[in-house]
């Protein structure tokens, strides 16, 4: 499957599309709108393992060609419906519709021919891989207790907290790549799960809010940090988590938020939906109508209230910014166009700094160029602790 055919899971199945088309434009608009806000029950598994080759010179894994199979950089291969995890390295060869990559390790599960899975950039499987000093905690949220990891409780970092917020369809493991550089910068960490995550309360309608409703859980995490000694908070939002972080920062007490990191930020939802409609081959009128249905809170899409699509834009976020922002983006991101982040930078050059990682895919910038990514995060963390900037 070529990159142009990737759909980001917005359209659940070909059957649903066909049925919607048969029902007319309204049905397709409803299907698109519903898919935008519906969490996937089972992780996508577009790649199949053809063979695991063992050798004294190093093991390799042979995958079908498809979504991110040949993506550059060290990546995670998630299989067994999300329960298995392996690490893969460089591409060895591509031939006969397959991609052979270095198999660096298998952390969980048994990896055999026939297994299906997907490439992600997560890399780390839990907090024990980034720190010996961690614990499982619960954050009181508006819908109930939210599972979270507290990392680095001891030492000077206990008063400066980084709160990590993952993206749409991901889990908190996604954000662990940001722990080490910010630990070195002087932060301890709260790695958050939010509504609709595994182990967390479901939203009343079991739907995403594209960062709007999730921001309430980020606000709860900020309150938890303050109650446990935080005097300075850095928000780190990935993809959809970037929108949640920006909204929560606006609501936070003046002077508490030292800065915001946006990784592959999903902060232009009208633009993202247009982009995903093109990928999914959904006609533009149907996609626009689907977005309007979400905006109106149409029950046909499964939501119980309006989803503020038209207000989740760089222009809206720029108007509320009052602290320094670091954006980590790639113009080659095929899932969330970098245009939204670049627009935010043009709107607020006084506060927004953008570091580009050319050639990287969505939320896989660390995997593509770890040195550049970590240096940017470390430097920004030091700036936030050392320059006196407060919102």
mmCIF file of C-alpha atoms in Angstrom:
data_model
loop_
_atom_site.group_PDB
_atom_site.id
_atom_site.type_symbol
_atom_site.label_atom_id
_atom_site.label_comp_id
_atom_site.label_asym_id
_atom_site.label_seq_id
_atom_site.Cartn_x
_atom_site.Cartn_y
_atom_site.Cartn_z
ATOM 1 C CA UNK A 1 0.000 0.000 0.000
ATOM 2 C CA UNK A 2 1.428 3.357 -1.019
ATOM 3 C CA UNK A 3 1.528 6.289 1.431
ATOM 4 C CA UNK A 4 -1.240 7.921 -0.567
ATOM 5 C CA UNK A 5 -3.595 5.107 0.444
ATOM 6 C CA UNK A 6 -3.104 5.441 4.200
ATOM 7 C CA UNK A 7 -6.284 6.507 5.971
ATOM 8 C CA UNK A 8 -5.288 6.988 9.625
ATOM 9 C CA UNK A 9 -8.161 4.737 10.589
ATOM 10 C CA UNK A 10 -10.774 7.380 9.816
ATOM 11 C CA UNK A 11 -12.886 5.014 7.732
ATOM 12 C CA UNK A 12 -13.504 1.852 9.656
ATOM 13 C CA UNK A 13 -14.015 -0.550 6.753
ATOM 14 C CA UNK A 14 -14.705 -0.765 3.055
ATOM 15 C CA UNK A 15 -18.082 -2.275 3.877
ATOM 16 C CA UNK A 16 -19.096 0.787 5.842
ATOM 17 C CA UNK A 17 -18.041 3.069 2.995
ATOM 18 C CA UNK A 18 -19.951 1.096 0.397
ATOM 19 C CA UNK A 19 -23.041 1.014 2.570
ATOM 20 C CA UNK A 20 -22.809 4.752 3.155
ATOM 21 C CA UNK A 21 -22.378 5.506 -0.531
ATOM 22 C CA UNK A 22 -25.424 3.376 -1.275
ATOM 23 C CA UNK A 23 -27.390 5.426 1.245
ATOM 24 C CA UNK A 24 -26.325 8.646 -0.449
ATOM 25 C CA UNK A 25 -24.215 11.663 0.424
ATOM 26 C CA UNK A 26 -25.802 12.109 3.835
ATOM 27 C CA UNK A 27 -24.883 8.569 4.826
ATOM 28 C CA UNK A 28 -21.292 9.059 3.701
ATOM 29 C CA UNK A 29 -21.055 12.345 5.604
ATOM 30 C CA UNK A 30 -22.361 10.642 8.746
ATOM 31 C CA UNK A 31 -19.925 7.744 8.324
ATOM 32 C CA UNK A 32 -17.008 10.137 7.898
ATOM 33 C CA UNK A 33 -17.982 12.267 10.878
ATOM 34 C CA UNK A 34 -18.542 9.221 13.080
ATOM 35 C CA UNK A 35 -15.221 7.658 12.098
ATOM 36 C CA UNK A 36 -13.332 10.881 12.908
ATOM 37 C CA UNK A 37 -14.348 10.721 16.565
ATOM 38 C CA UNK A 38 -14.621 6.975 17.178
ATOM 39 C CA UNK A 39 -11.690 5.207 18.908
ATOM 40 C CA UNK A 40 -10.622 1.994 17.208
ATOM 41 C CA UNK A 41 -11.439 -1.090 19.275
ATOM 42 C CA UNK A 42 -8.594 -3.114 17.781
ATOM 43 C CA UNK A 43 -5.352 -1.497 16.546
ATOM 44 C CA UNK A 44 -4.889 -1.457 12.787
ATOM 45 C CA UNK A 45 -2.668 -4.267 11.498
ATOM 46 C CA UNK A 46 -1.881 -3.507 7.838
ATOM 47 C CA UNK A 47 1.378 -5.514 7.695
ATOM 48 C CA UNK A 48 1.891 -9.285 7.659
ATOM 49 C CA UNK A 49 5.032 -11.116 8.759
ATOM 50 C CA UNK A 50 6.212 -13.436 5.977
ATOM 51 C CA UNK A 51 9.272 -14.771 7.738
ATOM 52 C CA UNK A 52 11.547 -14.271 10.724
ATOM 53 C CA UNK A 53 15.107 -15.069 9.654
ATOM 54 C CA UNK A 54 17.667 -16.038 12.276
ATOM 55 C CA UNK A 55 21.343 -15.598 11.492
ATOM 56 C CA UNK A 56 24.669 -15.361 13.277
ATOM 57 C CA UNK A 57 25.047 -12.015 11.520
ATOM 58 C CA UNK A 58 21.777 -10.705 12.937
ATOM 59 C CA UNK A 59 18.073 -11.506 12.757
ATOM 60 C CA UNK A 60 15.705 -9.979 10.227
ATOM 61 C CA UNK A 61 11.956 -9.797 9.718
ATOM 62 C CA UNK A 62 10.255 -9.933 6.303
ATOM 63 C CA UNK A 63 7.051 -7.877 6.069
ATOM 64 C CA UNK A 64 4.575 -7.232 3.307
ATOM 65 C CA UNK A 65 5.104 -3.920 1.600
ATOM 66 C CA UNK A 66 2.596 -1.455 2.954
ATOM 67 C CA UNK A 67 1.969 1.288 5.432
ATOM 68 C CA UNK A 68 5.342 2.425 6.853
ATOM 69 C CA UNK A 69 6.911 -1.003 6.280
ATOM 70 C CA UNK A 70 10.036 0.596 4.791
ATOM 71 C CA UNK A 71 10.022 3.737 6.932
ATOM 72 C CA UNK A 72 13.544 4.925 7.760
ATOM 73 C CA UNK A 73 14.831 4.818 11.319
ATOM 74 C CA UNK A 74 14.492 2.444 14.251
ATOM 75 C CA UNK A 75 10.815 1.680 14.849
ATOM 76 C CA UNK A 76 8.473 -0.477 16.899
ATOM 77 C CA UNK A 77 6.457 -3.294 15.338
ATOM 78 C CA UNK A 78 3.230 -3.766 17.310
ATOM 79 C CA UNK A 79 1.485 -7.099 16.715
ATOM 80 C CA UNK A 80 -0.957 -9.557 18.327
ATOM 81 C CA UNK A 81 -3.697 -6.897 18.564
ATOM 82 C CA UNK A 82 -1.360 -4.558 20.422
ATOM 83 C CA UNK A 83 -0.080 -7.152 22.907
ATOM 84 C CA UNK A 84 3.184 -7.929 21.096
ATOM 85 C CA UNK A 85 6.115 -5.578 20.664
ATOM 86 C CA UNK A 86 9.326 -5.893 18.657
ATOM 87 C CA UNK A 87 11.974 -3.392 17.630
ATOM 88 C CA UNK A 88 13.054 -3.187 14.014
ATOM 89 C CA UNK A 89 16.006 -1.367 12.492
ATOM 90 C CA UNK A 90 17.290 -0.557 9.027
ATOM 91 C CA UNK A 91 15.749 -1.879 5.829
ATOM 92 C CA UNK A 92 17.941 -4.678 4.451
ATOM 93 C CA UNK A 93 16.176 -5.152 1.123
ATOM 94 C CA UNK A 94 12.895 -4.697 -0.696
ATOM 95 C CA UNK A 95 11.807 -7.272 -3.268
ATOM 96 C CA UNK A 96 8.792 -9.221 -4.519
ATOM 97 C CA UNK A 97 6.325 -7.107 -2.568
ATOM 98 C CA UNK A 98 8.135 -7.514 0.735
ATOM 99 C CA UNK A 99 10.378 -5.448 2.990
ATOM 100 C CA UNK A 100 13.136 -7.082 5.012
ATOM 101 C CA UNK A 101 14.302 -5.173 8.102
ATOM 102 C CA UNK A 102 16.708 -5.793 10.932
ATOM 103 C CA UNK A 103 14.981 -7.432 13.899
ATOM 104 C CA UNK A 104 16.649 -5.868 16.902
ATOM 105 C CA UNK A 105 14.644 -7.367 19.764
ATOM 106 C CA UNK A 106 11.300 -8.826 20.814
ATOM 107 C CA UNK A 107 10.031 -7.344 24.071
ATOM 108 C CA UNK A 108 6.611 -8.984 24.244
ATOM 109 C CA UNK A 109 4.846 -11.818 22.483
ATOM 110 C CA UNK A 110 5.906 -14.513 20.034
ATOM 111 C CA UNK A 111 6.690 -13.301 16.535
ATOM 112 C CA UNK A 112 6.052 -15.888 13.837
ATOM 113 C CA UNK A 113 5.152 -15.964 10.160
ATOM 114 C CA UNK A 114 1.542 -14.956 9.685
ATOM 115 C CA UNK A 115 1.481 -12.428 12.501
ATOM 116 C CA UNK A 116 -0.070 -9.087 11.580
ATOM 117 C CA UNK A 117 0.788 -5.702 12.989
ATOM 118 C CA UNK A 118 1.832 -2.125 12.349
ATOM 119 C CA UNK A 119 4.900 0.091 12.526
ATOM 120 C CA UNK A 120 4.916 2.754 15.227
ATOM 121 C CA UNK A 121 7.576 5.016 16.660
ATOM 122 C CA UNK A 122 6.862 4.184 20.308
ATOM 123 C CA UNK A 123 10.112 2.261 20.926
ATOM 124 C CA UNK A 124 9.717 2.115 24.703
ATOM 125 C CA UNK A 125 7.196 -0.323 26.187
ATOM 126 C CA UNK A 126 6.989 1.105 29.687
ATOM 127 C CA UNK A 127 8.452 3.557 32.196
ATOM 128 C CA UNK A 128 10.953 1.012 33.524
ATOM 129 C CA UNK A 129 12.846 1.372 30.221
ATOM 130 C CA UNK A 130 13.452 5.088 30.744
ATOM 131 C CA UNK A 131 13.889 5.275 34.526
ATOM 132 C CA UNK A 132 14.375 3.168 37.634
ATOM 133 C CA UNK A 133 12.422 5.793 39.562
ATOM 134 C CA UNK A 134 8.765 5.462 38.602
ATOM 135 C CA UNK A 135 5.367 4.480 39.960
ATOM 136 C CA UNK A 136 1.834 3.915 38.734
ATOM 137 C CA UNK A 137 -0.502 6.651 39.999
ATOM 138 C CA UNK A 138 -4.086 7.705 39.432
ATOM 139 C CA UNK A 139 -5.091 11.238 38.529
ATOM 140 C CA UNK A 140 -8.594 12.275 39.668
ATOM 141 C CA UNK A 141 -10.303 13.325 36.461
ATOM 142 C CA UNK A 142 -13.731 14.798 35.730
ATOM 143 C CA UNK A 143 -14.994 11.375 34.605
ATOM 144 C CA UNK A 144 -13.078 9.258 37.121
ATOM 145 C CA UNK A 145 -9.562 8.118 37.900
ATOM 146 C CA UNK A 146 -7.014 8.345 35.071
ATOM 147 C CA UNK A 147 -4.062 5.917 35.061
ATOM 148 C CA UNK A 148 -0.696 7.648 34.793
ATOM 149 C CA UNK A 149 3.003 7.057 35.330
ATOM 150 C CA UNK A 150 4.955 9.268 37.698
ATOM 151 C CA UNK A 151 8.618 9.235 36.681
ATOM 152 C CA UNK A 152 11.501 10.790 38.566
ATOM 153 C CA UNK A 153 9.832 11.652 41.849
ATOM 154 C CA UNK A 154 13.087 12.112 43.751
ATOM 155 C CA UNK A 155 15.543 14.975 43.450
ATOM 156 C CA UNK A 156 15.397 18.513 42.136
ATOM 157 C CA UNK A 157 12.989 17.674 39.338
ATOM 158 C CA UNK A 158 10.107 17.154 41.756
ATOM 159 C CA UNK A 159 9.094 20.842 41.591
ATOM 160 C CA UNK A 160 9.322 21.039 37.787
ATOM 161 C CA UNK A 161 6.943 18.620 36.104
ATOM 162 C CA UNK A 162 6.578 17.688 32.443
ATOM 163 C CA UNK A 163 3.094 16.371 31.648
ATOM 164 C CA UNK A 164 3.058 14.150 28.550
ATOM 165 C CA UNK A 165 -0.134 13.823 26.467
ATOM 166 C CA UNK A 166 -0.331 11.211 23.698
ATOM 167 C CA UNK A 167 -2.155 11.453 20.405
ATOM 168 C CA UNK A 168 -5.302 10.094 18.806
ATOM 169 C CA UNK A 169 -5.474 6.316 18.756
ATOM 170 C CA UNK A 170 -2.192 5.931 20.660
ATOM 171 C CA UNK A 171 -1.316 5.087 24.251
ATOM 172 C CA UNK A 172 0.826 6.795 26.860
ATOM 173 C CA UNK A 173 3.841 4.684 25.778
ATOM 174 C CA UNK A 174 4.029 6.926 22.714
ATOM 175 C CA UNK A 175 5.297 9.840 24.778
ATOM 176 C CA UNK A 176 8.101 8.069 26.653
ATOM 177 C CA UNK A 177 10.604 9.188 24.013
ATOM 178 C CA UNK A 178 10.426 12.646 25.565
ATOM 179 C CA UNK A 179 11.339 11.559 29.093
ATOM 180 C CA UNK A 180 15.132 11.296 28.892
ATOM 181 C CA UNK A 181 15.958 14.710 27.370
ATOM 182 C CA UNK A 182 13.579 16.471 29.745
ATOM 183 C CA UNK A 183 14.914 14.531 32.726
ATOM 184 C CA UNK A 184 18.367 15.820 31.814
ATOM 185 C CA UNK A 185 16.893 19.309 31.524
ATOM 186 C CA UNK A 186 15.625 19.129 35.111
ATOM 187 C CA UNK A 187 12.048 17.826 34.950
ATOM 188 C CA UNK A 188 10.235 14.936 36.532
ATOM 189 C CA UNK A 189 7.256 13.534 34.669
ATOM 190 C CA UNK A 190 3.597 12.654 34.643
ATOM 191 C CA UNK A 191 2.702 10.445 31.668
ATOM 192 C CA UNK A 192 -1.057 10.626 31.295
ATOM 193 C CA UNK A 193 -3.837 8.382 30.053
ATOM 194 C CA UNK A 194 -7.055 10.206 29.210
ATOM 195 C CA UNK A 195 -10.696 9.405 28.522
ATOM 196 C CA UNK A 196 -11.380 6.464 26.203
ATOM 197 C CA UNK A 197 -7.889 5.025 26.816
ATOM 198 C CA UNK A 198 -7.474 1.449 27.993
ATOM 199 C CA UNK A 199 -8.046 1.480 31.745
ATOM 200 C CA UNK A 200 -9.393 5.042 31.774
ATOM 201 C CA UNK A 201 -13.040 6.123 31.978
ATOM 202 C CA UNK A 202 -14.913 6.323 28.709
ATOM 203 C CA UNK A 203 -16.395 9.615 27.610
ATOM 204 C CA UNK A 204 -20.212 9.661 27.985
ATOM 205 C CA UNK A 205 -20.518 9.082 24.241
ATOM 206 C CA UNK A 206 -17.267 7.054 23.993
ATOM 207 C CA UNK A 207 -16.058 9.508 21.361
ATOM 208 C CA UNK A 208 -12.992 11.714 20.893
ATOM 209 C CA UNK A 209 -13.293 15.468 21.242
ATOM 210 C CA UNK A 210 -10.292 16.131 18.945
ATOM 211 C CA UNK A 211 -8.448 17.579 21.925
ATOM 212 C CA UNK A 212 -11.279 19.750 23.259
ATOM 213 C CA UNK A 213 -12.782 17.320 25.776
ATOM 214 C CA UNK A 214 -9.426 15.627 26.379
ATOM 215 C CA UNK A 215 -8.096 18.979 27.567
ATOM 216 C CA UNK A 216 -10.251 18.580 30.679
ATOM 217 C CA UNK A 217 -8.164 15.552 31.633
ATOM 218 C CA UNK A 218 -4.960 17.492 30.971
ATOM 219 C CA UNK A 219 -6.265 20.204 33.303
ATOM 220 C CA UNK A 220 -6.874 17.495 35.913
ATOM 221 C CA UNK A 221 -3.273 16.329 35.461
ATOM 222 C CA UNK A 222 -2.031 19.890 36.010
ATOM 223 C CA UNK A 223 -4.094 20.106 39.208
ATOM 224 C CA UNK A 224 -2.660 16.766 40.357
ATOM 225 C CA UNK A 225 0.874 18.005 39.718
ATOM 226 C CA UNK A 226 0.294 21.173 41.726
ATOM 227 C CA UNK A 227 -1.272 19.205 44.587
ATOM 228 C CA UNK A 228 1.854 17.061 44.664
ATOM 229 C CA UNK A 229 4.402 19.844 44.764
ATOM 230 C CA UNK A 230 4.750 21.120 41.193
ATOM 231 C CA UNK A 231 5.634 24.784 40.916
ATOM 232 C CA UNK A 232 6.477 24.744 37.208
ATOM 233 C CA UNK A 233 4.738 22.686 34.509
ATOM 234 C CA UNK A 234 5.805 21.933 30.946
ATOM 235 C CA UNK A 235 3.105 20.429 28.710
ATOM 236 C CA UNK A 236 4.190 17.996 25.989
ATOM 237 C CA UNK A 237 1.410 17.232 23.507
ATOM 238 C CA UNK A 238 1.668 14.732 20.663
ATOM 239 C CA UNK A 239 -0.606 15.016 17.606
ATOM 240 C CA UNK A 240 -4.171 15.419 18.948
ATOM 241 C CA UNK A 241 -2.620 15.780 22.402
ATOM 242 C CA UNK A 242 -1.112 19.063 21.193
ATOM 243 C CA UNK A 243 -4.572 20.610 20.876
ATOM 244 C CA UNK A 244 -5.500 19.303 24.330
ATOM 245 C CA UNK A 245 -2.308 20.771 25.804
ATOM 246 C CA UNK A 246 -2.862 24.198 24.242
ATOM 247 C CA UNK A 247 -6.427 24.422 25.512
ATOM 248 C CA UNK A 248 -5.437 23.290 29.018
ATOM 249 C CA UNK A 249 -2.590 25.825 29.082
ATOM 250 C CA UNK A 250 -5.053 28.650 28.453
ATOM 251 C CA UNK A 251 -7.093 27.580 31.475
ATOM 252 C CA UNK A 252 -4.107 27.089 33.792
ATOM 253 C CA UNK A 253 -3.251 29.450 36.614
ATOM 254 C CA UNK A 254 -1.182 32.413 35.480
ATOM 255 C CA UNK A 255 2.529 31.778 35.975
ATOM 256 C CA UNK A 256 2.306 27.997 36.340
ATOM 257 C CA UNK A 257 2.891 26.830 32.746
ATOM 258 C CA UNK A 258 6.517 27.387 31.737
ATOM 259 C CA UNK A 259 6.164 26.223 28.142
ATOM 260 C CA UNK A 260 4.479 23.846 25.707
ATOM 261 C CA UNK A 261 6.020 21.266 23.384
ATOM 262 C CA UNK A 262 3.983 20.280 20.312
ATOM 263 C CA UNK A 263 5.114 17.093 18.545
ATOM 264 C CA UNK A 264 3.608 16.585 15.063
ATOM 265 C CA UNK A 265 0.789 18.820 16.293
ATOM 266 C CA UNK A 266 -2.811 18.264 15.297
ATOM 267 C CA UNK A 267 -3.910 21.871 15.708
ATOM 268 C CA UNK A 268 -5.723 22.571 12.432
ATOM 269 C CA UNK A 269 -8.668 20.199 12.493
ATOM 270 C CA UNK A 270 -10.546 21.633 9.498
ATOM 271 C CA UNK A 271 -7.351 21.134 7.465
ATOM 272 C CA UNK A 272 -6.702 17.674 8.921
ATOM 273 C CA UNK A 273 -10.206 16.504 8.028
ATOM 274 C CA UNK A 274 -9.875 17.795 4.470
ATOM 275 C CA UNK A 275 -6.553 15.978 4.184
ATOM 276 C CA UNK A 276 -7.928 12.735 5.567
ATOM 277 C CA UNK A 277 -10.974 12.919 3.329
ATOM 278 C CA UNK A 278 -8.681 13.056 0.293
ATOM 279 C CA UNK A 279 -6.751 10.043 1.592
ATOM 280 C CA UNK A 280 -9.945 8.138 2.242
ATOM 281 C CA UNK A 281 -11.336 9.155 -1.158
ATOM 282 C CA UNK A 282 -14.340 10.734 0.495
ATOM 283 C CA UNK A 283 -15.825 13.472 -1.712
ATOM 284 C CA UNK A 284 -15.139 16.949 -0.360
ATOM 285 C CA UNK A 285 -18.837 17.901 -0.004
ATOM 286 C CA UNK A 286 -19.507 14.808 2.109
ATOM 287 C CA UNK A 287 -16.445 15.469 4.264
ATOM 288 C CA UNK A 288 -17.443 19.107 4.809
ATOM 289 C CA UNK A 289 -20.951 18.053 5.729
ATOM 290 C CA UNK A 290 -19.568 15.428 8.106
ATOM 291 C CA UNK A 291 -17.507 18.102 9.842
ATOM 292 C CA UNK A 292 -20.586 20.325 10.122
ATOM 293 C CA UNK A 293 -22.556 17.456 11.646
ATOM 294 C CA UNK A 294 -19.867 17.115 14.314
ATOM 295 C CA UNK A 295 -19.908 20.871 14.867
ATOM 296 C CA UNK A 296 -23.664 20.748 15.404
ATOM 297 C CA UNK A 297 -23.422 17.785 17.760
ATOM 298 C CA UNK A 298 -25.545 15.611 15.485
ATOM 299 C CA UNK A 299 -26.523 12.378 17.246
ATOM 300 C CA UNK A 300 -26.169 10.610 13.901
ATOM 301 C CA UNK A 301 -22.387 10.819 14.322
ATOM 302 C CA UNK A 302 -22.595 9.291 17.790
ATOM 303 C CA UNK A 303 -21.623 12.419 19.739
ATOM 304 C CA UNK A 304 -23.664 13.815 22.626
ATOM 305 C CA UNK A 305 -22.618 17.413 22.083
ATOM 306 C CA UNK A 306 -20.917 19.735 19.601
ATOM 307 C CA UNK A 307 -17.318 19.015 18.577
ATOM 308 C CA UNK A 308 -15.736 22.448 17.957
ATOM 309 C CA UNK A 309 -13.957 21.550 14.705
ATOM 310 C CA UNK A 310 -13.945 25.094 13.317
ATOM 311 C CA UNK A 311 -12.366 26.502 16.497
ATOM 312 C CA UNK A 312 -9.493 24.015 16.617
ATOM 313 C CA UNK A 313 -7.257 26.086 14.340
ATOM 314 C CA UNK A 314 -3.834 27.775 14.494
ATOM 315 C CA UNK A 315 -5.553 31.170 14.486
ATOM 316 C CA UNK A 316 -7.592 30.302 17.559
ATOM 317 C CA UNK A 317 -4.616 28.786 19.395
ATOM 318 C CA UNK A 318 -2.356 31.709 18.480
ATOM 319 C CA UNK A 319 -4.725 34.161 20.115
ATOM 320 C CA UNK A 320 -4.519 32.326 23.445
ATOM 321 C CA UNK A 321 -0.770 31.739 23.608
ATOM 322 C CA UNK A 322 1.082 33.319 26.499
ATOM 323 C CA UNK A 323 4.092 31.021 27.023
ATOM 324 C CA UNK A 324 6.982 29.775 24.832
ATOM 325 C CA UNK A 325 6.203 26.939 22.445
ATOM 326 C CA UNK A 326 8.505 24.433 20.768
ATOM 327 C CA UNK A 327 7.106 22.697 17.706
ATOM 328 C CA UNK A 328 8.718 19.539 16.309
ATOM 329 C CA UNK A 329 7.425 18.993 12.775
ATOM 330 C CA UNK A 330 8.116 17.322 9.453
ATOM 331 C CA UNK A 331 6.908 18.654 6.126
ATOM 332 C CA UNK A 332 6.835 15.039 4.953
ATOM 333 C CA UNK A 333 4.220 14.091 7.569
ATOM 334 C CA UNK A 334 1.581 12.252 5.531
ATOM 335 C CA UNK A 335 -0.993 12.000 8.331
ATOM 336 C CA UNK A 336 -1.199 15.511 9.759
ATOM 337 C CA UNK A 337 0.017 18.207 7.365
ATOM 338 C CA UNK A 338 2.700 20.455 8.817
ATOM 339 C CA UNK A 339 0.923 23.495 7.355
ATOM 340 C CA UNK A 340 -1.050 24.085 10.552
ATOM 341 C CA UNK A 341 2.050 24.155 12.743
ATOM 342 C CA UNK A 342 3.897 26.391 10.292
ATOM 343 C CA UNK A 343 0.928 28.763 10.305
ATOM 344 C CA UNK A 344 1.016 28.941 14.097
ATOM 345 C CA UNK A 345 4.708 29.845 13.913
ATOM 346 C CA UNK A 346 3.999 32.672 11.466
ATOM 347 C CA UNK A 347 1.167 33.978 13.627
ATOM 348 C CA UNK A 348 3.203 34.035 16.860
ATOM 349 C CA UNK A 349 6.911 34.388 16.025
ATOM 350 C CA UNK A 350 7.365 36.002 19.438
ATOM 351 C CA UNK A 351 6.604 32.751 21.256
ATOM 352 C CA UNK A 352 6.771 29.836 18.805
ATOM 353 C CA UNK A 353 9.993 28.151 17.738
ATOM 354 C CA UNK A 354 9.804 25.371 15.136
ATOM 355 C CA UNK A 355 12.370 22.613 14.644
ATOM 356 C CA UNK A 356 11.917 20.612 11.464
ATOM 357 C CA UNK A 357 13.041 17.021 10.974
ATOM 358 C CA UNK A 358 13.072 16.509 7.184
ATOM 359 C CA UNK A 359 11.885 13.167 5.865
ATOM 360 C CA UNK A 360 10.195 12.010 9.072
ATOM 361 C CA UNK A 361 6.710 10.566 9.340
ATOM 362 C CA UNK A 362 3.974 11.545 11.775
ATOM 363 C CA UNK A 363 5.062 11.270 15.466
ATOM 364 C CA UNK A 364 8.180 9.410 14.328
ATOM 365 C CA UNK A 365 10.576 12.348 14.262
ATOM 366 C CA UNK A 366 12.593 10.971 17.198
ATOM 367 C CA UNK A 367 13.042 7.721 15.279
ATOM 368 C CA UNK A 368 14.258 9.544 12.186
ATOM 369 C CA UNK A 369 16.770 11.845 13.881
ATOM 370 C CA UNK A 370 17.036 11.194 17.587
ATOM 371 C CA UNK A 371 19.975 13.554 18.121
ATOM 372 C CA UNK A 372 18.273 16.620 16.639
ATOM 373 C CA UNK A 373 14.965 15.836 18.345
ATOM 374 C CA UNK A 374 16.433 15.315 21.812
ATOM 375 C CA UNK A 375 18.749 18.321 21.549
ATOM 376 C CA UNK A 376 15.774 20.547 20.710
ATOM 377 C CA UNK A 377 13.710 19.190 23.599
ATOM 378 C CA UNK A 378 16.558 19.417 26.093
ATOM 379 C CA UNK A 379 17.404 22.979 25.070
ATOM 380 C CA UNK A 380 13.790 24.092 25.297
ATOM 381 C CA UNK A 381 13.420 22.472 28.711
ATOM 382 C CA UNK A 382 16.472 24.325 29.976
ATOM 383 C CA UNK A 383 15.113 27.571 28.535
ATOM 384 C CA UNK A 384 11.787 27.093 30.301
ATOM 385 C CA UNK A 385 13.518 26.535 33.650
ATOM 386 C CA UNK A 386 16.192 29.153 33.258
ATOM 387 C CA UNK A 387 14.889 32.240 31.484
ATOM 388 C CA UNK A 388 12.139 33.231 33.901
ATOM 389 C CA UNK A 389 9.397 32.944 31.281
ATOM 390 C CA UNK A 390 5.986 32.297 32.842
ATOM 391 C CA UNK A 391 2.511 32.668 31.473
#
